[in-house]
mmCIF file of C-alpha atoms and ligand atoms in Angstrom:
data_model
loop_
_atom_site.group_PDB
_atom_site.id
_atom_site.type_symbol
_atom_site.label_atom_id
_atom_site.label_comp_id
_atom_site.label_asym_id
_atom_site.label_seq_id
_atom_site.Cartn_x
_atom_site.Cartn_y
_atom_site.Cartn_z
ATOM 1 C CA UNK Y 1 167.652 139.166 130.828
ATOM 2 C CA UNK Y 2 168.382 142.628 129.575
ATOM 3 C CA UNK Y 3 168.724 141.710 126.039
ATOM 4 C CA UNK Y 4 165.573 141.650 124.529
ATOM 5 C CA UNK Y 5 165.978 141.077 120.504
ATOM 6 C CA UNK Y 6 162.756 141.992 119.400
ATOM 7 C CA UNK Y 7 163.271 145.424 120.837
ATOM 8 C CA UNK Y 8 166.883 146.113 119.914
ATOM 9 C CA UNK Y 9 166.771 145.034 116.275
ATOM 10 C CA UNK Y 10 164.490 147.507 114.870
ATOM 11 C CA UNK Y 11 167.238 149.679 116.646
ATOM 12 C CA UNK Y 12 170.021 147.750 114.887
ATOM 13 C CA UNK Y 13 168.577 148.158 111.604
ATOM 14 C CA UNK Y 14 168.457 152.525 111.980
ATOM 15 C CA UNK Y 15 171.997 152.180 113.520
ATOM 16 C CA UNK Y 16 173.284 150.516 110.250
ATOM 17 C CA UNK Y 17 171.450 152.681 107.955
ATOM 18 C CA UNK Y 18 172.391 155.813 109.847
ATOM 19 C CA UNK Y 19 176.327 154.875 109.660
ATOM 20 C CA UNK Y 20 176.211 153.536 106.723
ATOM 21 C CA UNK Y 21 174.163 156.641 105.156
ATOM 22 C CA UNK Y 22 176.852 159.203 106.994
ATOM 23 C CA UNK Y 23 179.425 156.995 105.590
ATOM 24 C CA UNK Y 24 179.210 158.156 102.072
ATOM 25 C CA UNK Y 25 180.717 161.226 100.114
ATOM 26 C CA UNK Y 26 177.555 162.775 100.081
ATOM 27 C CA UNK Y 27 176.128 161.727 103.608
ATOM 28 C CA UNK Y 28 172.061 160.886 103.533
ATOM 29 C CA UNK Y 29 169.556 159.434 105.846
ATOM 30 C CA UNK Y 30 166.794 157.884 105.031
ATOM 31 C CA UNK Y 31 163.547 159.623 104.976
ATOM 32 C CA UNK Y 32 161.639 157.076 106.720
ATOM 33 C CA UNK Y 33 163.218 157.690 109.538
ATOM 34 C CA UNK Y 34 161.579 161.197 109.765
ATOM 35 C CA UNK Y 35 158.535 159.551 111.535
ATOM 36 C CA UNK Y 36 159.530 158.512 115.321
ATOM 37 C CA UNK Y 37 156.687 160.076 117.370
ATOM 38 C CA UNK Y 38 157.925 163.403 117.679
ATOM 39 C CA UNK Y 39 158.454 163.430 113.633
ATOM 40 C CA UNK Y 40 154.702 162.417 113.058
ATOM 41 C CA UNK Y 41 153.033 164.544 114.842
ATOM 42 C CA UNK Y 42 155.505 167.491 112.846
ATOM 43 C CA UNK Y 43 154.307 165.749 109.753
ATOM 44 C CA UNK Y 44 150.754 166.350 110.935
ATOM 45 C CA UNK Y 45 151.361 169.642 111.364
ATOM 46 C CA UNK Y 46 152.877 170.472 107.950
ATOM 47 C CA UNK Y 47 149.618 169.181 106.025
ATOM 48 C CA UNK Y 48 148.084 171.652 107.793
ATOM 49 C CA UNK Y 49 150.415 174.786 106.541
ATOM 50 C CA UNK Y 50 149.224 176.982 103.711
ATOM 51 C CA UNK Y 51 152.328 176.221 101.961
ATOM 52 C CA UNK Y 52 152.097 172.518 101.894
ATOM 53 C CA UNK Y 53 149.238 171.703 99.223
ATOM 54 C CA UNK Y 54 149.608 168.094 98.537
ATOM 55 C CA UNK Y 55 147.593 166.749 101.871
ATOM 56 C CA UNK Y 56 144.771 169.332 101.101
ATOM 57 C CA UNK Y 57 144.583 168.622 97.299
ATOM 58 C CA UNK Y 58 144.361 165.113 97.826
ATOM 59 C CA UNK Y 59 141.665 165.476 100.462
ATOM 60 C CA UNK Y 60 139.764 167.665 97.956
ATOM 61 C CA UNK Y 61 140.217 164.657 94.915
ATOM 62 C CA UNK Y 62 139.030 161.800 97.427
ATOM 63 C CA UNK Y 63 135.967 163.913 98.979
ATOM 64 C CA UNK Y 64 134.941 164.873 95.242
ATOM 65 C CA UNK Y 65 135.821 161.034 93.730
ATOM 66 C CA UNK Y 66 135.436 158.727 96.957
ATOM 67 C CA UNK Y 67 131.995 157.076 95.381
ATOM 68 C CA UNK Y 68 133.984 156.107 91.767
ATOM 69 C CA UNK Y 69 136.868 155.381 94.006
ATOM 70 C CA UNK Y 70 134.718 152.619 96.175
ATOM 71 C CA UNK Y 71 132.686 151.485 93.408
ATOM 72 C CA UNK Y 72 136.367 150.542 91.815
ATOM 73 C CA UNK Y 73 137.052 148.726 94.956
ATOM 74 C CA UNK Y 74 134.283 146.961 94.652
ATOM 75 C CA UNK Y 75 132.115 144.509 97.420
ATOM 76 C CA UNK Y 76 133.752 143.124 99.975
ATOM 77 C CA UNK Y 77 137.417 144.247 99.681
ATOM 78 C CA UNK Y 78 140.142 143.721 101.697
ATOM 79 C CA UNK Y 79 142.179 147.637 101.943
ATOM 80 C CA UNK Y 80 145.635 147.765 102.823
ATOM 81 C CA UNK Y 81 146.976 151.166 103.918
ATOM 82 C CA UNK Y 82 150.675 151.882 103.019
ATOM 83 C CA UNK Y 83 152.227 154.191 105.227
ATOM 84 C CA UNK Y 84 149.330 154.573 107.386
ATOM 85 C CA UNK Y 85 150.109 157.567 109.397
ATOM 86 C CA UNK Y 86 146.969 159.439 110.781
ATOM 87 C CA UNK Y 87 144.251 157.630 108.826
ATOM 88 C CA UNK Y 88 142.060 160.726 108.100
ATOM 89 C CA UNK Y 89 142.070 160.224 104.475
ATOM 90 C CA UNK Y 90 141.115 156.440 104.395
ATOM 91 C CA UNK Y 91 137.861 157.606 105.803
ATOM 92 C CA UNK Y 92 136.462 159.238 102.639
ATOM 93 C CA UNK Y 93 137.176 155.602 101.244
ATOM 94 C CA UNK Y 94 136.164 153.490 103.896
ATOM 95 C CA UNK Y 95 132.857 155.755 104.327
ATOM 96 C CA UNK Y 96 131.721 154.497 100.418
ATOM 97 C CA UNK Y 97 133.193 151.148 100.556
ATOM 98 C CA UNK Y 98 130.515 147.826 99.914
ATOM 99 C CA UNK Y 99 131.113 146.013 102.974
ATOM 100 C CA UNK Y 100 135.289 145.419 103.902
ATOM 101 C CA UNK Y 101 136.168 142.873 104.600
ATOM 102 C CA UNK Y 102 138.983 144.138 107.077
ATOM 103 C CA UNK Y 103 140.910 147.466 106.717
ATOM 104 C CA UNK Y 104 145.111 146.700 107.475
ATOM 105 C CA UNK Y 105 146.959 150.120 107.919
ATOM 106 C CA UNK Y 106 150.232 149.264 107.564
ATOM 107 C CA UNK Y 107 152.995 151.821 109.417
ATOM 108 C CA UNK Y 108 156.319 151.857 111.098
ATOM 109 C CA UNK Y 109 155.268 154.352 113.585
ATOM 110 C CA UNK Y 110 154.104 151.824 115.923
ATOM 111 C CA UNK Y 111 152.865 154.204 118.518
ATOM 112 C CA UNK Y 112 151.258 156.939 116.509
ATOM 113 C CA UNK Y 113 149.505 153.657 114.031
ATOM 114 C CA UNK Y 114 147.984 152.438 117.041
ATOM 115 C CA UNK Y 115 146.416 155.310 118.890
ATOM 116 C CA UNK Y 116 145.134 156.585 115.314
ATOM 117 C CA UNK Y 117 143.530 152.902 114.859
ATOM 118 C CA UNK Y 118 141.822 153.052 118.321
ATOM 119 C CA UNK Y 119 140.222 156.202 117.054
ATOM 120 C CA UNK Y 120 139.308 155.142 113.758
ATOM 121 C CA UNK Y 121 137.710 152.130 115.163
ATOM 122 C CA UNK Y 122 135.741 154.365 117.529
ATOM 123 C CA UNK Y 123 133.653 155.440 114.383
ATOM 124 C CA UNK Y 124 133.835 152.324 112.285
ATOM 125 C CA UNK Y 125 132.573 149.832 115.356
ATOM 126 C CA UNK Y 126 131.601 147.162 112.567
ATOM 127 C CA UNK Y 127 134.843 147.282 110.331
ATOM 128 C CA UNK Y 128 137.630 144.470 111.159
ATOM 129 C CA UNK Y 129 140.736 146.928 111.498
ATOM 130 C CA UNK Y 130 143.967 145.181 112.007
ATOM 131 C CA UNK Y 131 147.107 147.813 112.356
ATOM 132 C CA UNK Y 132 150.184 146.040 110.919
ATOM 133 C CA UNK Y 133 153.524 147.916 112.465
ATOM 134 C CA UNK Y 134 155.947 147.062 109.792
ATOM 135 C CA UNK Y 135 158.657 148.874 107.522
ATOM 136 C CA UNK Y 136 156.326 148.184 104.072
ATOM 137 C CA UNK Y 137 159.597 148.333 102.184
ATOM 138 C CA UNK Y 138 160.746 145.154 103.955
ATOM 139 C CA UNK Y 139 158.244 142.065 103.795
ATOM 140 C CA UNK Y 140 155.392 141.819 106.185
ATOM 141 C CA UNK Y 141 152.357 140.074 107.300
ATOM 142 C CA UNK Y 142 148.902 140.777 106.392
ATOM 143 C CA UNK Y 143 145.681 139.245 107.854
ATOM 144 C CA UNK Y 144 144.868 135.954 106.170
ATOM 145 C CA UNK Y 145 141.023 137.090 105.904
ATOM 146 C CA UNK Y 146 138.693 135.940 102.464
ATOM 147 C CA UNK Y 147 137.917 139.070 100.379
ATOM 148 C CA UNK Y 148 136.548 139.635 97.100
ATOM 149 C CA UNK Y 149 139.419 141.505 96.408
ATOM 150 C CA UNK Y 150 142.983 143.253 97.374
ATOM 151 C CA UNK Y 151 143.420 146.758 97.164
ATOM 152 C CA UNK Y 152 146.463 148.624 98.105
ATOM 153 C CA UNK Y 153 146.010 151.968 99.239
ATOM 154 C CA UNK Y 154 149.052 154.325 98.664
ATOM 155 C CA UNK Y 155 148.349 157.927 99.287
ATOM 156 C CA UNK Y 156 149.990 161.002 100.130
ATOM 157 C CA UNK Y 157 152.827 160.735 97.250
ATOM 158 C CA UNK Y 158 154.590 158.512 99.696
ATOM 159 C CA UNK Y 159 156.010 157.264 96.603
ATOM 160 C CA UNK Y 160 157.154 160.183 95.674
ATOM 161 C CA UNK Y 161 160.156 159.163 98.353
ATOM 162 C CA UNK Y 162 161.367 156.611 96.531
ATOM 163 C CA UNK Y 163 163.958 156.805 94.015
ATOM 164 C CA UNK Y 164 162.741 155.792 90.376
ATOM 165 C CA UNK Y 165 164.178 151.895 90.877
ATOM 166 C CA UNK Y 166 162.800 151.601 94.294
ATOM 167 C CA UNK Y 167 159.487 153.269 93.117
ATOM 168 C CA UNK Y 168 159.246 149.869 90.707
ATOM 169 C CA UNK Y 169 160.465 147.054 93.161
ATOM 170 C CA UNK Y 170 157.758 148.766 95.587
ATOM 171 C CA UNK Y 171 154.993 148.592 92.497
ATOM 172 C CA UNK Y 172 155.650 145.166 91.749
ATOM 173 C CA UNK Y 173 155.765 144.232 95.000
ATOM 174 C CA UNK Y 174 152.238 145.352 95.106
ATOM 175 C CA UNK Y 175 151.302 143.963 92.231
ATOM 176 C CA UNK Y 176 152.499 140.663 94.038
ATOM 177 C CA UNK Y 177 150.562 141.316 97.168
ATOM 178 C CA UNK Y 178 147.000 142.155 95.807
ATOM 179 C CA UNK Y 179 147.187 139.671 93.390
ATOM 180 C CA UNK Y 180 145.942 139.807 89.575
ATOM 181 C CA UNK Y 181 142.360 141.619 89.672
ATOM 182 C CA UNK Y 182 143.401 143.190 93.121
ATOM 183 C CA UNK Y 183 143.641 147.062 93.154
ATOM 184 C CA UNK Y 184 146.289 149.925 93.941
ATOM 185 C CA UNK Y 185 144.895 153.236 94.784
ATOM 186 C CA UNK Y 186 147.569 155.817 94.532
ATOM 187 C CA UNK Y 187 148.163 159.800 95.554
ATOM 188 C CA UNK Y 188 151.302 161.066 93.342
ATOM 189 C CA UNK Y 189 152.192 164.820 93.456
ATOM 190 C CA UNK Y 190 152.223 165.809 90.010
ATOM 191 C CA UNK Y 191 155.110 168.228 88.475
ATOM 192 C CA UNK Y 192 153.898 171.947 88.760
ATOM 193 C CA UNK Y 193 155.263 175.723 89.024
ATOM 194 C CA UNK Y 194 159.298 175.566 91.356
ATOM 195 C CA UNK Y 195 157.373 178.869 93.357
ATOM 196 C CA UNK Y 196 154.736 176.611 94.349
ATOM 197 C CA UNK Y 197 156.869 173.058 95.011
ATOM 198 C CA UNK Y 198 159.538 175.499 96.907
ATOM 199 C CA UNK Y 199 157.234 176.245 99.243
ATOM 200 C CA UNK Y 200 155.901 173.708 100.073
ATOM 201 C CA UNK Y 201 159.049 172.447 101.395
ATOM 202 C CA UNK Y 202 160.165 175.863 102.958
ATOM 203 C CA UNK Y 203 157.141 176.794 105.180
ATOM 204 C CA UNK Y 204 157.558 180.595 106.804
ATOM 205 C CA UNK Y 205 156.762 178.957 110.330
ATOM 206 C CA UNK Y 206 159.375 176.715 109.930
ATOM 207 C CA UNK Y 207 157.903 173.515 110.787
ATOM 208 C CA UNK Y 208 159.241 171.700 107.782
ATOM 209 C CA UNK Y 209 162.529 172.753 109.224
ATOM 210 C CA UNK Y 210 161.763 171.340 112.603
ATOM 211 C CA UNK Y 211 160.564 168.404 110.964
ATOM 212 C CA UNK Y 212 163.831 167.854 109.083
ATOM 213 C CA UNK Y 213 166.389 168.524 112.113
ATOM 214 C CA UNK Y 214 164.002 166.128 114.651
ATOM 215 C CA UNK Y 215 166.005 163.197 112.842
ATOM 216 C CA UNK Y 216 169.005 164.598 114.438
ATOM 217 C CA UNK Y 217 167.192 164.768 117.269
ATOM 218 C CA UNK Y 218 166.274 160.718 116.959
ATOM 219 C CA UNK Y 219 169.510 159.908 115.978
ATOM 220 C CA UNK Y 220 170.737 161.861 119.281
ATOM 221 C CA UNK Y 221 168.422 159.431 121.481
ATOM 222 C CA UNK Y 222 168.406 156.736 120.152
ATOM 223 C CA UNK Y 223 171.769 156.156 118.604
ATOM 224 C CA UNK Y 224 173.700 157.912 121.190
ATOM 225 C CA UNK Y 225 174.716 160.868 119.251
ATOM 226 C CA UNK Y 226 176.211 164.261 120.189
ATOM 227 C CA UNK Y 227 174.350 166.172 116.625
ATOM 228 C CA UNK Y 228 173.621 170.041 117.846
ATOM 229 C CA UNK Y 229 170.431 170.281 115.442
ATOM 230 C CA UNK Y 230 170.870 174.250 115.878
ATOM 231 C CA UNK Y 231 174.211 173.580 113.881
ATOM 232 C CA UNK Y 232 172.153 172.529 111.010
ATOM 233 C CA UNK Y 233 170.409 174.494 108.120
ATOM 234 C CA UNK Y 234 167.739 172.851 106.314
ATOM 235 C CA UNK Y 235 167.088 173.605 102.837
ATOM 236 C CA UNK Y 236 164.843 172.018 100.392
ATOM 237 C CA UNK Y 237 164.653 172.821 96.283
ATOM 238 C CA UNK Y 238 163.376 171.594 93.494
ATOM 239 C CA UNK Y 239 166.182 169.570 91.245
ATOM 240 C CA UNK Y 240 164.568 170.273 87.817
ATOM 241 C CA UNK Y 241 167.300 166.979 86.125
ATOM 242 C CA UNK Y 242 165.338 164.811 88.545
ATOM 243 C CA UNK Y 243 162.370 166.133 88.789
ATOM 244 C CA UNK Y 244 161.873 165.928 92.531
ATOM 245 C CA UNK Y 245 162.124 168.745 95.719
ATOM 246 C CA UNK Y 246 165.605 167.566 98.040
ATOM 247 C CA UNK Y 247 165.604 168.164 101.358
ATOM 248 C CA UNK Y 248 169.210 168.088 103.171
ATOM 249 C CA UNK Y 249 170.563 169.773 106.687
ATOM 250 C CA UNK Y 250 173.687 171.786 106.183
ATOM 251 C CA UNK Y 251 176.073 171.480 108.306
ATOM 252 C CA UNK Y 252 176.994 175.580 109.347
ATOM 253 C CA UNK Y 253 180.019 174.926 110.773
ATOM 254 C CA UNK Y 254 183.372 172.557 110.613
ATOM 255 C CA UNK Y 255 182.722 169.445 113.027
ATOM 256 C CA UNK Y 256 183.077 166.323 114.052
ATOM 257 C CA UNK Y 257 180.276 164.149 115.304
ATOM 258 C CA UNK Y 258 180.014 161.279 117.381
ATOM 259 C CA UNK Y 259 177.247 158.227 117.008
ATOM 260 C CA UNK Y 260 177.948 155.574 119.397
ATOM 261 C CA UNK Y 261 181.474 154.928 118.931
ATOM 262 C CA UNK Y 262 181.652 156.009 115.234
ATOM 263 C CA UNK Y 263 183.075 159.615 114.230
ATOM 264 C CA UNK Y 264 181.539 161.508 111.341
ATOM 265 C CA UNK Y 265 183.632 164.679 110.062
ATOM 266 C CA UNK Y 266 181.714 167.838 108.791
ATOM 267 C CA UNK Y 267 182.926 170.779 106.358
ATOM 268 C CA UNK Y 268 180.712 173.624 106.985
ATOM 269 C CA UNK Y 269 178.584 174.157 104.163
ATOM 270 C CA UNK Y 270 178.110 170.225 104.062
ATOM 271 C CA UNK Y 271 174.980 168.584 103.517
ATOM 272 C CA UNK Y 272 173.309 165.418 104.642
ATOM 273 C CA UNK Y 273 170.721 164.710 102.421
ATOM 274 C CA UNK Y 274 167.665 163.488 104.287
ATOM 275 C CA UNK Y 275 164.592 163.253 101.689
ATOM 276 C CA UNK Y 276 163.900 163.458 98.034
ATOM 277 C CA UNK Y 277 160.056 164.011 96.747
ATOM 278 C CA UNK Y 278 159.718 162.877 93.223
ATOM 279 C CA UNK Y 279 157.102 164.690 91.015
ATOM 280 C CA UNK Y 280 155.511 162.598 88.583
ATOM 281 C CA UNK Y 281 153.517 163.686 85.146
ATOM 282 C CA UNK Y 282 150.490 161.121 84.841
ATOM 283 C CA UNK Y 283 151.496 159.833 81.471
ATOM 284 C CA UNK Y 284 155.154 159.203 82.476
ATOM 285 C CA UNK Y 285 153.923 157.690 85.712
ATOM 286 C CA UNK Y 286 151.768 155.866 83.472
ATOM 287 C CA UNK Y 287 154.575 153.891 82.048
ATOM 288 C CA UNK Y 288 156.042 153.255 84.689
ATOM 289 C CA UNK Y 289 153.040 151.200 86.207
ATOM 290 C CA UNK Y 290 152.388 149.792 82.820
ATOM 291 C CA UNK Y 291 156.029 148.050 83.363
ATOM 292 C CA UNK Y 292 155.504 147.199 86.722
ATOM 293 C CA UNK Y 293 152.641 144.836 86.013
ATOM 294 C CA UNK Y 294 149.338 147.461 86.579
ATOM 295 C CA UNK Y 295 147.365 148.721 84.526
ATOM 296 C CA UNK Y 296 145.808 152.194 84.437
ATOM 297 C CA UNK Y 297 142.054 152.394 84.969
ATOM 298 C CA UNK Y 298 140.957 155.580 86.360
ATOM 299 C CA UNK Y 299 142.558 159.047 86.965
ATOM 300 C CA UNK Y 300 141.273 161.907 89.307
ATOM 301 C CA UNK Y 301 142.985 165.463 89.124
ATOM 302 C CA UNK Y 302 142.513 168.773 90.975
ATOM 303 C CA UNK Y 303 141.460 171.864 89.185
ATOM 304 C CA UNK Y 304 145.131 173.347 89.196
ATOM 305 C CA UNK Y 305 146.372 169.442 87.881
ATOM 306 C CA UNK Y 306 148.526 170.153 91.214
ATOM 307 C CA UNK Y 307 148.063 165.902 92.604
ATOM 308 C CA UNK Y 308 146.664 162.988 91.053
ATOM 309 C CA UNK Y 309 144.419 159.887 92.146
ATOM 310 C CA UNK Y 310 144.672 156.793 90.099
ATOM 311 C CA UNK Y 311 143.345 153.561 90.212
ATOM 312 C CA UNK Y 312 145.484 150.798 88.898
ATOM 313 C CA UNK Y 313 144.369 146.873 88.695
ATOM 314 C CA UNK Y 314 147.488 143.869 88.645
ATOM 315 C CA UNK Y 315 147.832 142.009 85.349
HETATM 316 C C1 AVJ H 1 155.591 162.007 102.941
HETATM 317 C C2 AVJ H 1 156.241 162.189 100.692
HETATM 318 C C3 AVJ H 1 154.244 163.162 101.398
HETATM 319 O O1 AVJ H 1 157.460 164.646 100.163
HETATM 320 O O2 AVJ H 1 155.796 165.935 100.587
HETATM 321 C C4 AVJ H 1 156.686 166.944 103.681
HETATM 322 C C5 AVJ H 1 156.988 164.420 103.268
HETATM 323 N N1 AVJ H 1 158.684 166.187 103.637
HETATM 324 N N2 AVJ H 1 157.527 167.965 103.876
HETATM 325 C C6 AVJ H 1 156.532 164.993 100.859
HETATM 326 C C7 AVJ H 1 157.421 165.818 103.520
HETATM 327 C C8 AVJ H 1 158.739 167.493 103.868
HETATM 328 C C9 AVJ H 1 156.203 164.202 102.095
HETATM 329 N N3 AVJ H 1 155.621 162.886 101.795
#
């Protein structure tokens, strides 16, 4: 048999979001799609530039907070990762945590959320880890295992990808999952200087760049497309009426693009947008979760007020 569903419908689902996303007046992608292998290692790479803050603020917050931030948690937790990726920041967490229950990184890059488990599980020998490879914005499973309590771990802004609707199904949803008395834990880059959030998203080495055009690479591959990334510009800026950076490619020249047997028609000088990164203030974000069924416990901030920490329990 050569059809094998449970391969080709992950496959199905980025072919209809691709088409249907290059289908509209202003063509987009979805950002999630960024992270295929090549993608999350380029991602890895990025939190390592001196331009991109967020990764290393956050890492500063959770080293200097990790003790309130476990004691919050409390004994015998179950933690749920979000959009696992490389799992260096869970350590901090998982290094102060009162006896886990389980840790479940949840992740839709199958490949890179299972060799980062293997390692993590080479220094936690005694911690259950069970690696869920699922799209969190769909449903999925989580280990049926007792706990004292639920908490969702969200870092990294990931939520800063979502647009302000989605952003509330998604905070609900979690609401839903961890139960009332259960826990959210989440990293939101906070509004800040346009010089600073510019480049962030424009990096001199151009890996951010890379890192945007490797979805036309993806698409390429695994949609059998005939995209020339090289045709491409990316640019990223900040979109002070929304409050968030965009990232699109621009297409440099007039063309006409194949993927599989659908044709896509570019102007030059038009854009596919691929990502937007919302930035949040605390007290508006703090709304927003208020709505959403959580409740605001605990904040942690940098020095510059550049990302924030906070610790939200479900009504
Ligand atoms: C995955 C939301 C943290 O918006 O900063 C980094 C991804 N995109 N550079 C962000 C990203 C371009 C990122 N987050």
């Amino acid at each position: 048999m050569t059809n094998t569903p449970w391969l080709a419908c992950p496959n199905r689902r980025f072919r209809a979001d691709v088409l249907a996303g290059l289908s509209l007046p202003q063509k987009r992608l979805p950002a999630k799609y960024f992270y295929d292998a090549v993608g999350s290692r380029l991602f890895d790479e990025i939190t390592e530039l001196d331009e991109y803050y967020p990764t290393r603020t956050e890492l500063t917050i959770m080293t200097a907070h990790a003790r309130e931030m476990a004691a919050r948690c409390g004994p015998r937790c179950l933690l749920i990762e979000l959009g696992a990726g490389s799992l260096t920041k869970v350590r901090l967490l998982l290094d102060r945590l009162d006896q886990p229950t389980a840790y479940a990184p949840v992740d839709v890059s199958g490949e890179h959320l299972r060799g980062a488990a293997t390692a993590l599980a080479v220094d936690y020998p005694a911690l259950d880890i069970t690696p869920v490879v699922a799209d969190f914005t769909t449903s999925f499973d989580l280990p049926s295992v007792p706990a004292n309590r639920r908490v969702v771990y969200f870092p990294g802004s990931t939520i800063g990808n979502f647009d302000p609707h989605e952003a509330d199904a998604l905070l609900r949803r979690v609401a839903r999952i961890v139960g009332p008395g259960g826990g959210l834990l989440l990293g939101v880059d906070l509004r800040k200087d346009v010089t600073v959030l510019e480049r962030a998203y424009n990096d001199a080495a151009g890996v951010t760049a890379a890192f945007n055009r490797n979805l036309l690479v993806r698409i390429n591959r695994e949609l059998g497309a005939n995209f020339v990334p090289d045709t491409f510009r990316h640019l990223a800026f900040y979109n002070r009426d929304q409050s968030r950076i965009e990232m699109h490619l621009v297409s440099t020249i007039e063309q006409r693009m194949r993927v599989g047997s659908a044709t896509f028609d570019f102007r030059a000088g038009e854009s596919i947008h691929t990502e937007n990164s919302y930035k949040y203030s605390v007290p508006e974000l703090a709304a927003r979760v208020t709505a959403c069924g959580l409740r605001l416990d605990e904040t942690w901030t940098d020095a510059q007020n550049y990302f924030a920490v906070l610790y939200l329990t479900a009504q």
